[in-house]
């Protein structure tokens, strides 16, 4: 009886897993072994690993994802730390999360307006006498907007890690003679590192396959793996090659997961 | 007269309109085991946090060896704390935890290693240095928390209910060990607990607190034998508390009879409360009794019977007796004058001490005359 009940509860999750995780991954792997003429081939992979263009693109993706993650982290940790110390911190946190409820395309188009030749940013630069400048379609603007979009996803896990941190640890550290900075570097940061890792996973992996922003804000100067997949599926119709890049992307995600995963389970609070 | 190591002078703590501590005065001498005892929410942990430096006094001064400590941050006080949940750093090994404070002082590595080993030996966990915190039992974590604090060689060690998470047997063991440790180190311990047995067993001196005030301070014997008011009598140990009336010096009436007692200096006719400890009551025949009671129920507690009884005025009595009684039986109870303790309503500790002094002197004089 109870066994059957448990099975019933598994159905939605099982369906989800089969339809949206297992099936697509299997299809992508399957597709990646076919050439344009629907013949079985390993050519896509050999092409990928022998082509300087693809490898450079991969490096580019990883590099830009790294930069975006780095900047996101540099902004998010102090922000989360600051928010956590505030009185109505849940409200302030909500205000940070609010922009994620708006579609990413809308935000991208908004930035096109802001960064354009006659946009707000250039109006300001002109006002202080150093404008107008080319802001849109630069790598800097791409990184800026991507960082802006990813920040909430980094702040949230770090904030939660800080929230889970038993304040007794901070007291204990002070009690043993640690200054505020020593307490932070030796106790608070190491104990909230799981939150940072979760944030890195949430930011780095999606950043690898960003493609709308690369076009709308970056002006297609940065071709990431995401852009390449889109081109292959929608423009050149080379589904095999697109799938191959997809497989590479999936492997990259697994690697990142393994690198940022917890080697040893260590909790934030003692029990 | 030695210089007190810690003094609290008129310390008040308020959170908004909520007063946590009301004008607390406290003096701690070097090398003494003190306990702050009171129910949860009485402000005892707040006192600890103010001394440790985690919290500021709204009013009043905190002195360390005569010097004002209010503005000194927690990390610069020569005071260490053993926390209630131990607060051992989970990302460090046992030895790293114990060494934490010394490392911050930039002490040479060899000296750190030596002092860590010494501290671990002192808490009987010499071989545990390389272990992870999560691999320790509650009792072991407790000892490491103590080692981490005493390795700093503080003048005062603050202990915030450190035994509350341990089981009863381990708790008793740790009571002996803590007492032993304090005597060996010769430093001042300020121990916070809500467990009166723990306080009585370990302390040189107890501060009984309730609702942000220190009600009474003294040796465990003083507080047990001469509680200042209903709250203290009730909170510390088991007690029979009866309504009565003072008839004159060393004469009190309760339960419909007049009795000789050992208290004086209270105006005749004043309503008072009388405390009699259950273990001071003896069962006897109704003929020889000072009072007769009817047995209601009894519980066997191993080393004694806990007997509940009612007298003919309806007062409830608790009696601890080595021998059992019969339910429903009419028995007599006896007690000695010094087993009675008379408490005045609303008397403060200073007034109580002053009154005690007046008649204890006269008592001595009468002894001299005879």
Coordinates of C-alpha atoms in Angstrom, one line a residue:
Chain A
X1 CA 0.0 0.0 0.0
X2 CA 2.6 2.5 1.1
X3 CA 4.9 1.3 -1.7
X4 CA 2.2 2.1 -4.2
X5 CA 1.7 5.5 -2.8
X6 CA 5.4 6.4 -3.1
X7 CA 5.2 5.3 -6.7
X8 CA 2.4 7.7 -7.3
X9 CA 4.4 10.6 -6.0
X10 CA 7.3 9.6 -8.2
X11 CA 5.2 10.0 -11.4
X12 CA 5.5 13.8 -11.9
X13 CA 9.2 13.8 -11.2
X14 CA 9.8 10.7 -13.3
X15 CA 7.9 12.3 -16.2
X16 CA 10.0 15.4 -15.9
X17 CA 13.2 13.5 -15.7
X18 CA 12.3 11.4 -18.8
X19 CA 10.9 14.1 -21.0
X20 CA 13.1 17.1 -20.1
X21 CA 16.4 15.6 -18.9
X22 CA 17.0 12.1 -20.2
X23 CA 15.3 12.4 -23.6
X24 CA 16.9 15.7 -24.7
X25 CA 20.4 14.7 -23.6
X26 CA 20.0 11.3 -25.4
X27 CA 18.7 13.1 -28.5
X28 CA 21.6 15.5 -28.5
X29 CA 24.2 12.8 -28.1
X30 CA 22.4 10.8 -30.9
X31 CA 22.3 13.7 -33.2
X32 CA 25.9 14.6 -32.7
X33 CA 26.9 11.3 -34.5
X34 CA 25.2 12.3 -37.8
X35 CA 26.4 14.5 -40.6
X36 CA 24.4 16.7 -42.9
X37 CA 23.4 13.7 -45.0
X38 CA 22.0 11.8 -42.1
X39 CA 24.9 9.3 -42.1
X40 CA 26.5 8.0 -39.0
X41 CA 29.9 9.7 -38.5
X42 CA 32.4 10.7 -35.9
X43 CA 33.3 13.6 -38.2
X44 CA 31.6 16.2 -36.1
X45 CA 33.8 15.5 -33.1
X46 CA 37.0 15.4 -35.2
X47 CA 36.0 18.6 -36.9
X48 CA 35.4 20.2 -33.6
X49 CA 38.6 19.3 -32.0
X50 CA 40.7 20.0 -35.1
X51 CA 39.2 23.4 -35.9
X52 CA 41.0 26.3 -34.5
X53 CA 37.8 28.3 -34.8
X54 CA 35.8 26.0 -32.6
X55 CA 38.5 25.6 -30.0
X56 CA 39.1 29.4 -29.8
X57 CA 35.3 29.8 -29.5
X58 CA 35.3 27.3 -26.6
X59 CA 38.2 29.1 -24.9
X60 CA 36.4 32.4 -25.5
X61 CA 33.2 31.1 -23.9
X62 CA 35.1 29.8 -20.9
X63 CA 37.1 33.0 -20.5
X64 CA 34.0 35.3 -20.7
X65 CA 32.0 33.0 -18.4
X66 CA 35.0 33.2 -16.0
X67 CA 35.1 37.0 -16.2
X68 CA 31.3 37.3 -15.7
X69 CA 31.5 34.9 -12.7
X70 CA 34.4 36.8 -11.2
X71 CA 32.8 40.2 -11.5
X72 CA 29.5 38.8 -10.2
X73 CA 31.3 37.2 -7.2
X74 CA 33.2 40.4 -6.5
X75 CA 30.0 42.4 -6.4
X76 CA 27.7 39.7 -4.8
X77 CA 29.7 38.7 -1.7
X78 CA 30.0 42.2 -0.2
X79 CA 26.4 42.9 -1.2
X80 CA 25.1 39.8 0.4
X81 CA 27.2 40.5 3.5
X82 CA 25.9 44.0 3.7
X83 CA 22.3 43.0 3.1
X84 CA 22.6 40.3 5.8
X85 CA 23.5 42.9 8.4
X86 CA 20.5 45.0 7.7
X87 CA 17.4 45.1 9.8
X88 CA 14.7 44.4 7.2
X89 CA 17.1 42.1 5.3
X90 CA 14.4 40.0 3.7
X91 CA 12.8 43.1 2.1
X92 CA 16.1 44.4 0.8
X93 CA 16.9 40.9 -0.6
X94 CA 13.6 40.9 -2.3
X95 CA 14.4 44.1 -4.0
X96 CA 17.6 42.6 -5.4
X97 CA 15.8 39.5 -6.6
X98 CA 12.9 41.5 -8.2
X99 CA 14.7 42.1 -11.5
X100 CA 15.0 38.4 -12.2
X101 CA 11.2 38.3 -12.5
X102 CA 11.5 40.4 -15.7
X103 CA 12.3 38.6 -18.9
X104 CA 16.0 38.7 -19.9
X105 CA 15.2 40.0 -23.4
X106 CA 13.3 43.0 -22.0
X107 CA 16.3 43.8 -19.9
X108 CA 18.6 43.4 -22.9
X109 CA 16.5 45.8 -25.0
X110 CA 16.5 48.2 -22.1
X111 CA 20.2 48.2 -22.1
X112 CA 20.4 48.8 -25.9
X113 CA 18.5 52.0 -25.2
X114 CA 20.7 53.0 -22.3
X115 CA 24.0 52.3 -24.1
X116 CA 23.1 53.5 -27.6
X117 CA 24.7 56.6 -29.1
X118 CA 21.9 58.9 -27.9
X119 CA 21.2 56.8 -24.8
X120 CA 21.4 57.8 -21.1
X121 CA 24.9 56.6 -20.6
X122 CA 26.3 58.7 -23.5
X123 CA 24.2 61.7 -22.5
X124 CA 26.0 61.5 -19.1
X125 CA 29.4 61.1 -20.7
X126 CA 28.7 64.1 -23.0
X127 CA 27.6 66.1 -20.0
X128 CA 31.0 65.5 -18.2
X129 CA 32.7 66.1 -21.5
X130 CA 34.1 62.8 -22.6
X131 CA 31.4 61.5 -24.8
X132 CA 29.7 60.2 -26.8
X133 CA 31.6 56.9 -26.8
X134 CA 30.9 53.6 -28.5
X135 CA 29.4 51.6 -25.6
X136 CA 27.0 49.2 -27.2
X137 CA 28.5 46.2 -29.1
X138 CA 31.7 46.2 -27.0
X139 CA 33.0 43.3 -24.9
X140 CA 32.9 45.5 -21.9
X141 CA 29.2 46.2 -22.3
X142 CA 28.5 42.5 -22.8
X143 CA 30.3 41.6 -19.6
X144 CA 28.6 44.5 -17.8
X145 CA 25.0 43.4 -18.8
X146 CA 25.7 39.7 -18.2
X147 CA 27.1 40.5 -14.8
X148 CA 24.0 42.6 -14.0
X149 CA 21.8 39.8 -15.0
X150 CA 23.6 37.1 -13.1
X151 CA 24.2 39.0 -9.8
X152 CA 20.9 38.0 -8.1
X153 CA 21.7 34.3 -8.7
X154 CA 25.0 34.7 -6.9
X155 CA 23.7 36.9 -4.1
X156 CA 20.9 34.5 -3.1
X157 CA 23.1 31.4 -2.2
X158 CA 25.7 33.5 -0.5
X159 CA 23.0 35.3 1.5
X160 CA 21.5 32.0 2.5
X161 CA 24.9 30.7 3.6
X162 CA 25.5 33.8 5.7
X163 CA 22.0 33.3 7.2
X164 CA 22.8 29.7 8.1
X165 CA 26.0 30.8 9.8
X166 CA 25.7 30.4 13.5
X167 CA 26.5 33.9 15.0
X168 CA 28.2 32.0 17.9
X169 CA 31.1 31.3 15.5
X170 CA 31.7 35.0 15.0
X171 CA 31.5 35.6 18.8
X172 CA 33.9 32.7 19.4
X173 CA 36.3 34.2 16.9
X174 CA 36.2 37.6 18.5
X175 CA 36.5 36.0 21.9
X176 CA 39.7 34.4 20.9
X177 CA 41.2 37.7 19.9
X178 CA 40.4 38.0 16.1
X179 CA 39.8 41.4 14.6
X180 CA 36.8 41.9 12.4
X181 CA 38.9 41.3 9.2
X182 CA 40.5 38.2 10.7
X183 CA 37.1 36.8 11.7
X184 CA 35.9 37.4 8.2
X185 CA 38.9 35.7 6.4
X186 CA 39.4 32.8 8.9
X187 CA 35.8 32.0 9.9
X188 CA 33.0 33.7 8.0
X189 CA 34.3 33.3 4.5
X190 CA 35.5 29.7 4.8
X191 CA 32.2 28.7 6.4
X192 CA 30.1 30.4 3.7
X193 CA 32.2 29.0 0.8
X194 CA 29.5 26.4 0.0
X195 CA 27.2 29.4 -0.8
X196 CA 29.9 30.9 -3.1
X197 CA 30.3 27.5 -4.8
X198 CA 26.6 27.2 -5.3
X199 CA 26.6 30.8 -6.7
X200 CA 29.5 29.9 -9.1
X201 CA 27.5 26.9 -10.4
X202 CA 24.4 29.1 -10.9
X203 CA 26.4 31.7 -12.8
X204 CA 29.3 30.1 -14.6
X205 CA 27.4 27.3 -16.3
X206 CA 24.6 29.5 -17.8
X207 CA 27.2 32.1 -18.8
X208 CA 28.9 29.5 -21.0
X209 CA 25.9 29.3 -23.2
X210 CA 24.6 32.9 -23.2
X211 CA 23.7 33.8 -26.8
X212 CA 21.1 36.5 -26.9
X213 CA 23.2 38.9 -25.1
X214 CA 26.2 38.3 -27.2
X215 CA 24.2 39.4 -30.2
X216 CA 22.1 42.2 -28.7
X217 CA 24.7 43.8 -26.4
X218 CA 28.0 42.3 -27.6
X219 CA 27.2 42.7 -31.3
X220 CA 28.3 39.2 -32.1
X221 CA 31.9 40.1 -31.6
X222 CA 32.2 37.5 -28.9
X223 CA 31.0 34.2 -30.4
X224 CA 30.3 31.9 -27.5
X225 CA 29.3 28.2 -27.6
X226 CA 25.7 29.2 -27.1
X227 CA 25.8 31.4 -30.2
X228 CA 27.4 28.7 -32.2
X229 CA 24.7 26.2 -31.3
X230 CA 22.0 28.6 -32.2
X231 CA 23.7 29.3 -35.6
X232 CA 24.0 25.6 -36.4
X233 CA 20.5 24.8 -35.6
X234 CA 18.7 27.8 -37.0
X235 CA 21.0 29.2 -39.7
X236 CA 23.3 26.5 -41.2
X237 CA 20.9 23.7 -40.3
X238 CA 23.8 21.5 -39.3
X239 CA 22.1 19.8 -36.4
X240 CA 24.9 17.3 -36.0
X241 CA 27.5 19.9 -35.4
X242 CA 25.2 21.9 -33.2
X243 CA 24.6 18.8 -31.1
X244 CA 28.3 18.1 -30.9
X245 CA 28.9 21.5 -29.4
X246 CA 26.0 20.9 -27.1
X247 CA 27.6 17.7 -25.9
X248 CA 30.9 19.6 -25.2
X249 CA 28.9 22.2 -23.3
X250 CA 27.2 19.4 -21.2
X251 CA 30.6 17.9 -20.4
X252 CA 31.9 21.4 -19.4
X253 CA 29.0 21.7 -17.0
X254 CA 29.7 18.4 -15.4
X255 CA 33.3 19.4 -15.0
X256 CA 32.3 22.6 -13.3
X257 CA 29.9 20.8 -11.0
X258 CA 32.6 18.4 -10.0
X259 CA 35.1 21.1 -9.3
X260 CA 32.8 23.2 -7.2
X261 CA 31.1 20.3 -5.5
X262 CA 31.6 19.6 -1.8
X263 CA 34.5 17.2 -1.3
X264 CA 33.5 16.9 2.4
X265 CA 30.1 17.6 3.7
X266 CA 30.6 20.2 6.4
X267 CA 27.7 22.1 7.8
X268 CA 27.4 25.8 8.6
X269 CA 26.0 25.1 12.1
X270 CA 27.1 22.6 14.6
X271 CA 24.7 20.0 15.8
Chain B
X1 CA 41.3 42.7 50.6
X2 CA 42.3 41.7 47.1
X3 CA 41.4 43.7 44.0
X4 CA 38.3 42.3 42.4
X5 CA 38.9 41.0 38.9
X6 CA 35.5 41.9 37.5
X7 CA 33.1 44.5 38.8
X8 CA 29.7 45.4 37.4
X9 CA 28.4 48.8 38.7
X10 CA 24.8 49.7 38.3
X11 CA 24.6 47.9 35.0
X12 CA 21.3 48.3 33.2
X13 CA 20.5 46.8 29.8
X14 CA 17.5 47.8 27.7
X15 CA 16.3 46.8 24.3
X16 CA 13.9 49.5 23.3
X17 CA 11.4 49.6 26.2
X18 CA 12.3 46.1 27.3
X19 CA 14.6 46.1 30.3
X20 CA 16.7 43.0 30.5
X21 CA 19.0 44.0 33.4
X22 CA 18.0 46.3 36.2
X23 CA 20.8 48.1 38.0
X24 CA 23.0 45.0 38.5
X25 CA 25.9 45.2 40.9
X26 CA 28.4 42.3 40.8
X27 CA 31.9 41.7 42.2
X28 CA 34.0 38.8 41.2
X29 CA 37.2 38.0 43.2
X30 CA 40.2 36.3 41.5
X31 CA 40.4 32.5 41.6
X32 CA 36.7 31.9 42.6
X33 CA 34.0 29.8 41.0
X34 CA 30.9 31.9 40.6
X35 CA 27.5 30.9 39.2
X36 CA 24.8 33.0 37.8
X37 CA 21.7 31.0 38.4
X38 CA 18.2 31.8 37.3
X39 CA 15.3 30.7 35.0
X40 CA 15.7 31.3 31.2
X41 CA 15.2 34.9 30.3
X42 CA 16.3 36.2 33.6
X43 CA 19.3 38.1 32.1
X44 CA 22.1 35.8 33.2
X45 CA 23.4 35.3 29.7
X46 CA 23.2 39.0 29.0
X47 CA 25.5 39.6 31.9
X48 CA 28.0 37.1 30.4
X49 CA 27.8 38.8 27.0
X50 CA 28.4 42.2 28.5
X51 CA 31.5 41.0 30.4
X52 CA 32.7 39.2 27.2
X53 CA 32.1 42.3 25.2
X54 CA 29.5 40.9 22.7
X55 CA 26.9 43.3 24.1
X56 CA 27.0 46.8 25.6
X57 CA 25.6 47.9 28.9
X58 CA 22.9 50.6 28.4
X59 CA 24.0 52.2 31.7
X60 CA 26.6 51.5 34.3
X61 CA 30.2 50.4 34.2
X62 CA 32.1 47.1 33.7
X63 CA 35.5 47.0 35.4
X64 CA 38.4 44.6 34.8
X65 CA 41.0 44.7 37.6
X66 CA 39.8 48.2 38.4
X67 CA 39.9 49.5 34.8
X68 CA 36.8 50.5 32.9
X69 CA 36.1 47.9 30.2
X70 CA 33.0 49.3 28.5
X71 CA 34.8 50.6 25.4
X72 CA 37.3 47.7 25.0
X73 CA 36.2 45.4 22.1
X74 CA 35.7 41.7 22.8
X75 CA 38.9 40.7 21.0
X76 CA 41.1 42.8 23.3
X77 CA 39.7 41.5 26.6
X78 CA 41.7 39.0 28.6
X79 CA 38.5 37.0 29.1
X80 CA 37.4 33.9 27.2
X81 CA 34.1 32.2 26.8
X82 CA 32.9 28.6 26.5
X83 CA 29.8 28.8 24.4
X84 CA 26.5 27.0 25.0
X85 CA 26.7 25.2 21.6
X86 CA 30.5 25.1 21.9
X87 CA 30.9 27.1 18.6
X88 CA 33.8 25.0 17.5
X89 CA 34.9 25.9 13.9
X90 CA 33.8 23.0 11.7
X91 CA 36.3 23.8 9.0
X92 CA 39.3 23.2 11.3
X93 CA 40.7 20.2 13.1
X94 CA 40.6 19.9 16.9
X95 CA 44.2 21.2 17.2
X96 CA 43.5 24.1 14.7
X97 CA 40.5 25.1 16.8
X98 CA 42.5 25.1 20.0
X99 CA 45.4 27.0 18.3
X100 CA 43.1 29.6 16.7
X101 CA 43.6 32.3 19.3
X102 CA 47.4 31.7 19.7
X103 CA 47.9 31.8 15.9
X104 CA 46.2 35.2 15.8
X105 CA 48.8 36.4 18.3
X106 CA 51.5 35.4 15.9
X107 CA 53.1 33.2 18.5
X108 CA 56.0 30.9 17.3
X109 CA 54.8 27.6 15.9
X110 CA 56.7 25.4 18.4
X111 CA 55.2 27.3 21.3
X112 CA 51.7 27.1 19.9
X113 CA 52.1 23.3 19.4
X114 CA 53.3 22.9 23.0
X115 CA 50.5 24.9 24.5
X116 CA 47.9 23.2 22.4
X117 CA 49.2 19.8 23.5
X118 CA 49.1 21.0 27.1
X119 CA 45.6 22.2 26.9
X120 CA 44.4 19.0 25.2
X121 CA 46.1 17.0 27.9
X122 CA 44.3 19.1 30.5
X123 CA 40.9 18.1 29.1
X124 CA 42.1 14.5 28.7
X125 CA 41.9 14.5 24.9
X126 CA 45.7 14.5 24.2
X127 CA 45.5 12.3 21.1
X128 CA 42.6 14.0 19.4
X129 CA 44.4 16.9 17.8
X130 CA 44.1 15.7 14.2
X131 CA 40.4 14.8 14.3
X132 CA 37.6 16.7 12.7
X133 CA 35.2 18.4 14.9
X134 CA 32.3 16.4 13.4
X135 CA 34.0 13.2 14.5
X136 CA 33.7 14.1 18.2
X137 CA 30.9 13.3 20.6
X138 CA 29.1 16.0 22.5
X139 CA 31.2 15.5 25.6
X140 CA 34.4 15.7 23.7
X141 CA 33.3 18.8 21.9
X142 CA 32.6 20.3 25.3
X143 CA 36.1 19.6 26.4
X144 CA 37.7 21.0 23.2
X145 CA 35.6 24.2 23.7
X146 CA 37.1 24.4 27.2
X147 CA 40.6 23.7 25.9
X148 CA 40.3 26.4 23.2
X149 CA 39.4 29.0 25.9
X150 CA 41.9 28.0 28.6
X151 CA 44.8 27.8 26.1
X152 CA 44.5 31.6 26.0
X153 CA 45.3 31.7 29.7
X154 CA 42.5 34.2 30.5
X155 CA 42.1 35.8 33.9
X156 CA 38.4 35.0 33.7
X157 CA 36.6 32.2 32.0
X158 CA 32.9 32.6 31.1
X159 CA 30.9 29.5 30.7
X160 CA 27.4 29.8 29.1
X161 CA 25.4 26.8 30.1
X162 CA 28.1 24.5 28.9
X163 CA 26.7 21.3 30.2
X164 CA 23.1 21.7 29.1
X165 CA 23.5 19.6 25.9
X166 CA 25.0 16.6 27.8
X167 CA 23.2 13.6 29.2
X168 CA 22.8 13.3 33.0
X169 CA 25.7 11.0 33.7
X170 CA 28.2 13.0 31.6
X171 CA 26.9 16.1 33.1
X172 CA 27.8 15.0 36.6
X173 CA 31.3 13.9 35.5
X174 CA 31.9 17.3 33.8
X175 CA 30.7 19.0 37.0
X176 CA 33.6 17.4 38.9
X177 CA 36.0 18.1 36.1
X178 CA 35.1 21.7 35.8
X179 CA 35.4 22.2 39.5
X180 CA 38.7 20.5 39.5
X181 CA 40.0 22.4 36.5
X182 CA 39.0 25.7 38.1
X183 CA 41.0 24.9 41.2
X184 CA 44.0 23.7 39.3
X185 CA 44.1 26.8 37.1
X186 CA 43.3 29.1 39.9
X187 CA 41.4 31.5 37.6
X188 CA 37.9 33.0 38.1
X189 CA 35.1 31.0 36.5
X190 CA 31.7 32.6 35.9
X191 CA 29.3 29.8 35.1
X192 CA 25.8 30.4 33.8
X193 CA 23.1 27.8 34.4
X194 CA 19.4 27.4 35.1
X195 CA 20.1 24.1 36.9
X196 CA 20.2 24.7 40.7
X197 CA 21.7 21.3 41.5
X198 CA 24.7 22.2 39.2
X199 CA 25.0 25.6 40.8
X200 CA 24.9 24.2 44.4
X201 CA 27.4 21.4 43.5
X202 CA 30.1 23.5 41.8
X203 CA 30.1 27.1 43.0
X204 CA 32.0 29.0 45.7
X205 CA 29.4 31.6 45.3
X206 CA 26.0 31.8 43.6
X207 CA 24.1 34.8 42.3
X208 CA 20.4 34.0 42.1
X209 CA 18.7 36.0 39.4
X210 CA 15.2 36.7 38.3
X211 CA 13.7 39.2 35.8
X212 CA 17.0 41.1 35.4
X213 CA 17.8 41.4 39.0
X214 CA 20.3 39.7 41.3
X215 CA 18.0 38.6 44.2
X216 CA 20.6 37.0 46.4
X217 CA 24.2 36.1 46.4
X218 CA 26.2 33.9 48.8
X219 CA 27.7 30.5 49.2
X220 CA 25.5 27.5 48.2
X221 CA 24.9 26.7 51.9
X222 CA 23.7 30.3 52.6
X223 CA 21.4 30.4 49.7
X224 CA 20.0 27.0 50.4
X225 CA 19.5 27.5 54.2
X226 CA 18.5 31.1 54.2
X227 CA 16.7 32.0 50.9
X228 CA 15.7 35.6 50.9
X229 CA 12.3 35.2 49.4
X230 CA 9.7 32.9 47.9
X231 CA 11.3 32.8 44.5
X232 CA 14.7 31.8 45.7
X233 CA 13.3 29.3 48.2
X234 CA 11.2 27.7 45.5
X235 CA 13.8 27.8 42.8
X236 CA 16.6 26.3 44.8
X237 CA 15.9 22.8 46.1
X238 CA 12.5 21.4 47.2
X239 CA 10.7 23.4 49.8
X240 CA 7.5 23.8 51.9
X241 CA 6.5 27.4 51.9
X242 CA 3.8 28.4 54.4
X243 CA 2.0 31.6 55.2
X244 CA 2.5 32.7 58.9
X245 CA 2.8 35.5 61.3
X246 CA 5.7 36.7 63.4
X247 CA 4.9 36.8 67.1
X248 CA 8.1 38.3 68.3
X249 CA 11.8 37.5 68.2
X250 CA 12.3 33.7 67.7
X251 CA 8.5 33.1 67.8
X252 CA 6.4 32.4 64.7
X253 CA 2.9 31.1 64.1
X254 CA 1.8 29.0 61.2
X255 CA -0.5 26.0 60.5
X256 CA -2.6 27.0 63.5
X257 CA 0.3 26.6 66.0
X258 CA 3.1 28.6 67.5
X259 CA 6.7 27.6 67.1
X260 CA 10.1 28.5 68.1
X261 CA 12.3 29.6 65.3
X262 CA 15.8 31.1 64.7
X263 CA 14.8 34.4 63.1
X264 CA 14.5 37.8 64.7
X265 CA 14.4 41.5 64.0
X266 CA 11.0 41.3 62.4
X267 CA 8.1 43.4 64.0
X268 CA 5.6 41.3 65.9
X269 CA 2.4 40.7 64.0
X270 CA 4.0 41.0 60.5
X271 CA 2.8 38.4 58.0
X272 CA 5.7 36.3 56.8
X273 CA 6.5 33.2 54.9
X274 CA 8.1 30.1 56.5
X275 CA 10.4 27.7 54.6
X276 CA 10.9 24.2 55.7
X277 CA 13.0 21.8 53.5
X278 CA 11.4 18.4 53.0
X279 CA 14.5 16.6 54.3
X280 CA 14.4 18.5 57.6
X281 CA 10.9 17.0 58.4
X282 CA 10.8 13.8 60.4
X283 CA 7.8 11.5 60.6
X284 CA 6.7 10.5 64.1
X285 CA 3.5 9.4 65.9
X286 CA 0.7 12.0 66.2
X287 CA 1.3 12.2 70.0
X288 CA 4.9 13.4 69.7
X289 CA 4.2 15.6 66.7
X290 CA 4.5 19.4 66.3
X291 CA 2.0 19.1 63.5
X292 CA -0.2 16.3 62.3
X293 CA -0.7 15.6 58.6
X294 CA -2.6 13.1 56.4
X295 CA -0.5 11.2 53.8
X296 CA -1.8 11.7 50.3
X297 CA 0.7 9.9 48.0
X298 CA 4.3 8.9 48.0
X299 CA 6.9 8.3 45.4
X300 CA 9.9 6.0 45.8
X301 CA 13.0 8.0 44.7
X302 CA 15.6 5.4 45.4
X303 CA 17.4 6.9 48.3
X304 CA 14.3 8.3 49.9
X305 CA 10.5 8.4 49.7
X306 CA 8.9 11.6 48.5
X307 CA 5.8 11.9 50.5
X308 CA 2.9 14.4 49.8
X309 CA 0.7 15.2 52.7
X310 CA -2.0 17.7 53.8
X311 CA -2.4 19.3 57.3
X312 CA -5.9 20.0 58.8
X313 CA -5.8 23.6 57.5
X314 CA -5.4 22.4 53.9
X315 CA -1.7 23.2 53.5
X316 CA 0.3 20.9 51.3
X317 CA 3.5 19.3 52.7
X318 CA 6.3 17.6 51.1
X319 CA 8.4 15.3 53.3
X320 CA 11.5 13.3 52.4
X321 CA 11.7 10.2 54.5
X322 CA 13.9 7.1 54.5
X323 CA 11.0 5.0 55.6
X324 CA 7.7 4.7 53.7
X325 CA 4.4 5.8 55.1
X326 CA 0.8 4.5 54.5
X327 CA -1.5 6.4 52.1
X328 CA -4.3 8.0 54.1
X329 CA -2.5 7.5 57.4
X330 CA -2.5 10.3 60.0
X331 CA 1.1 10.9 61.0
X332 CA 3.0 13.5 63.0
X333 CA 5.9 15.6 61.8
X334 CA 8.6 17.2 63.8
X335 CA 11.3 19.7 63.1
X336 CA 13.9 21.7 65.0
X337 CA 13.7 25.5 65.4
X338 CA 16.8 26.0 63.2
X339 CA 15.0 24.0 60.4
X340 CA 12.5 26.9 60.1
X341 CA 13.5 29.9 58.0
X342 CA 11.4 33.0 58.1
X343 CA 11.2 35.3 55.0
X344 CA 9.8 38.8 55.0
X345 CA 7.8 40.0 52.0
X346 CA 9.7 42.4 49.8
X347 CA 12.9 42.3 51.8
X348 CA 16.1 43.2 49.8
X349 CA 19.4 41.4 50.2
X350 CA 21.1 44.4 51.9
X351 CA 18.2 44.7 54.5
X352 CA 18.3 40.9 55.0
X353 CA 22.0 40.9 55.7
X354 CA 21.7 43.8 58.0
X355 CA 18.9 42.2 60.0
X356 CA 20.8 38.9 60.1
X357 CA 23.8 40.7 61.6
X358 CA 21.8 42.3 64.4
X359 CA 20.4 39.1 65.9
X360 CA 23.3 36.9 65.1
X361 CA 25.3 39.2 67.4
X362 CA 22.7 39.0 70.2
X363 CA 22.7 35.2 69.7
X364 CA 26.4 35.2 70.3
X365 CA 26.0 37.3 73.4
X366 CA 23.4 35.0 74.9
X367 CA 25.8 32.1 74.4
X368 CA 28.6 34.1 76.1
X369 CA 26.3 34.8 79.1
X370 CA 25.5 31.1 79.7

